[in-house]
């Protein structure tokens, strides 16, 4: 599993940081920050939820 | 562009005393095209969107606008109880990108997951104080006026930096604004004017004597004019009250009948989905011909994506009318979707979580003081909730 983010599209809803805090954070402006590009299996469920819940389509989860 | 067969025209959806949960009617709309024609109570024709996938598509479509200035926008008018605020600069829910994004960007830092986490101790104190006050006053209370409404009101006041001495003024006007059953359109318009005047005075004070509050921080960014800022603050104020209060009230009723779930970490998310208090607030208009679920929607036609219908879509949520915090599917749209998704959603989550935890921890004998079928639900407003919630302990 790989994750990419598009910070330009981010609207700061924080769903990623809430559901997968090991993988995503928000910077001071509330914009998505990717902490880990290739999440561990333990974080996979939260990462998929983050991808699915992101209202702006900024988070893409690649199931390689 | 392909179009499906002629859509059905149906009545405007309303929850009724027989059907307080999202309407069973929605299921038949979803089975047809997912899109049906209806009319707002004031006669304006609109498309109702009822499938989860289609609701998300509408709310992220670049040719579907949230701006009421566009021709054909389905204004709900006064009958729905909310004062028309479209013309207030800073009322950014009525703007599209990129105008909208400027406001959102300035506000996001105030509502990040981390910032909201920092507010937890203050919210816990507020919730405790309200419970203390209820317990001190006797063995029964109206949980809406004594708890569900004051909690978000006190939290947002403190966040904005409203001086304690002004709180009575501030709260009484806000109460008029959100008390849709008991106040008239004229009273709400007056309350709006008075609140705007008060907010402007507050801004002037914060300009001179900045404090550790949202208004001072927004002023410090220099990114909004004071007129825009007052509109933004009025919006935060209104959006932060009634929605949260309705969620807290309805959630308590559900939990009273499902006490085994109290303390479950997914309880708040499931309550947000189940009750979907803001079913029809995401009003939109097509600014070009668009196709949703195979149906042509022409430029200038109004669209109402029904959030409760999406949150009870059996394609996504098994047994959607059941309260089941353990369900695996998390994709509810109770806060909307797309760039307008509720800015304060993380604050609402924390307020709900703390409110339920403290309430049931500190008042374990809490119970309804009237039979369930006598509760006064808001069947006529734009938001679903309870007018009153008599409880005892």
Tab-separated table of N, CA, C and O in Angstrom, chain B residues 123 243-244 247-248 251 267-269 271-272 275 335 347-357:
chain	number	residue	atom	x	y	z
B	123	UNK	N	-13.798	22.177	27.241
B	123	UNK	CA	-15.120	21.605	26.944
B	123	UNK	C	-15.564	20.708	28.107
B	123	UNK	O	-16.724	20.739	28.519
B	243	UNK	N	-27.137	22.744	15.250
B	243	UNK	CA	-26.763	21.426	14.743
B	243	UNK	C	-26.236	20.548	15.877
B	243	UNK	O	-26.672	19.417	16.057
B	244	UNK	N	-25.304	21.097	16.648
B	244	UNK	CA	-24.713	20.331	17.742
B	244	UNK	C	-25.761	20.010	18.798
B	244	UNK	O	-25.819	18.893	19.311
B	247	UNK	N	-27.915	17.222	17.670
B	247	UNK	CA	-27.193	15.951	17.735
B	247	UNK	C	-27.076	15.439	19.165
B	247	UNK	O	-27.271	14.248	19.418
B	248	UNK	N	-26.768	16.331	20.093
B	248	UNK	CA	-26.635	15.903	21.491
B	248	UNK	C	-27.981	15.375	22.006
B	248	UNK	O	-28.060	14.293	22.585
B	251	UNK	N	-29.038	12.098	20.305
B	251	UNK	CA	-28.107	11.056	20.718
B	251	UNK	C	-28.424	10.535	22.107
B	251	UNK	O	-28.367	9.326	22.353
B	267	UNK	N	-19.302	5.376	18.732
B	267	UNK	CA	-20.681	5.760	19.018
B	267	UNK	C	-21.076	7.107	18.395
B	267	UNK	O	-22.133	7.234	17.792
B	268	UNK	N	-20.198	8.091	18.504
B	268	UNK	CA	-20.523	9.419	17.990
B	268	UNK	C	-20.730	9.375	16.472
B	268	UNK	O	-21.691	9.933	15.939
B	269	UNK	N	-19.830	8.671	15.788
B	269	UNK	CA	-19.912	8.587	14.324
B	269	UNK	C	-21.229	7.949	13.894
B	269	UNK	O	-21.887	8.389	12.948
B	271	UNK	N	-24.043	7.848	15.643
B	271	UNK	CA	-25.169	8.738	15.944
B	271	UNK	C	-25.290	9.840	14.891
B	271	UNK	O	-26.390	10.216	14.496
B	272	UNK	N	-24.143	10.340	14.436
B	272	UNK	CA	-24.162	11.367	13.383
B	272	UNK	C	-24.832	10.818	12.132
B	272	UNK	O	-25.659	11.470	11.507
B	275	UNK	N	-28.889	9.862	12.796
B	275	UNK	CA	-29.846	10.960	12.903
B	275	UNK	C	-29.765	11.941	11.737
B	275	UNK	O	-30.763	12.552	11.380
B	335	UNK	N	-21.932	15.483	7.705
B	335	UNK	CA	-21.346	16.829	7.673
B	335	UNK	C	-21.248	17.358	6.241
B	335	UNK	O	-20.525	18.314	5.980
B	347	UNK	N	-14.834	19.620	16.110
B	347	UNK	CA	-15.307	20.216	17.360
B	347	UNK	C	-16.628	19.553	17.788
B	347	UNK	O	-16.816	19.211	18.954
B	348	UNK	N	-17.517	19.362	16.836
B	348	UNK	CA	-18.806	18.712	17.128
B	348	UNK	C	-18.573	17.307	17.701
B	348	UNK	O	-19.186	16.924	18.699
B	349	UNK	N	-17.670	16.577	17.078
B	349	UNK	CA	-17.384	15.210	17.545
B	349	UNK	C	-16.942	15.207	19.005
B	349	UNK	O	-17.411	14.405	19.804
B	350	UNK	N	-16.022	16.119	19.321
B	350	UNK	CA	-15.493	16.156	20.688
B	350	UNK	C	-16.585	16.588	21.670
B	350	UNK	O	-16.723	16.025	22.761
B	351	UNK	N	-17.392	17.581	21.272
B	351	UNK	CA	-18.473	18.031	22.153
B	351	UNK	C	-19.453	16.892	22.429
B	351	UNK	O	-19.883	16.678	23.565
B	352	UNK	N	-19.811	16.142	21.377
B	352	UNK	CA	-20.748	15.029	21.561
B	352	UNK	C	-20.140	13.957	22.449
B	352	UNK	O	-20.776	13.465	23.386
B	353	UNK	N	-18.902	13.605	22.166
B	353	UNK	CA	-18.251	12.528	22.919
B	353	UNK	C	-18.191	12.867	24.413
B	353	UNK	O	-18.580	12.054	25.264
B	354	UNK	N	-17.761	14.089	24.730
B	354	UNK	CA	-17.643	14.487	26.135
B	354	UNK	C	-19.027	14.596	26.782
B	354	UNK	O	-19.227	14.165	27.919
B	355	UNK	N	-19.980	15.161	26.039
B	355	UNK	CA	-21.336	15.337	26.582
B	355	UNK	C	-21.933	13.995	27.001
B	355	UNK	O	-22.436	13.840	28.115
B	356	UNK	N	-21.862	12.986	26.129
B	356	UNK	CA	-22.456	11.678	26.447
B	356	UNK	C	-21.714	11.006	27.597
B	356	UNK	O	-22.321	10.473	28.525
B	357	UNK	N	-20.388	11.040	27.500
B	357	UNK	CA	-19.591	10.334	28.513
B	357	UNK	C	-19.889	10.891	29.905
B	357	UNK	O	-20.217	10.155	30.830
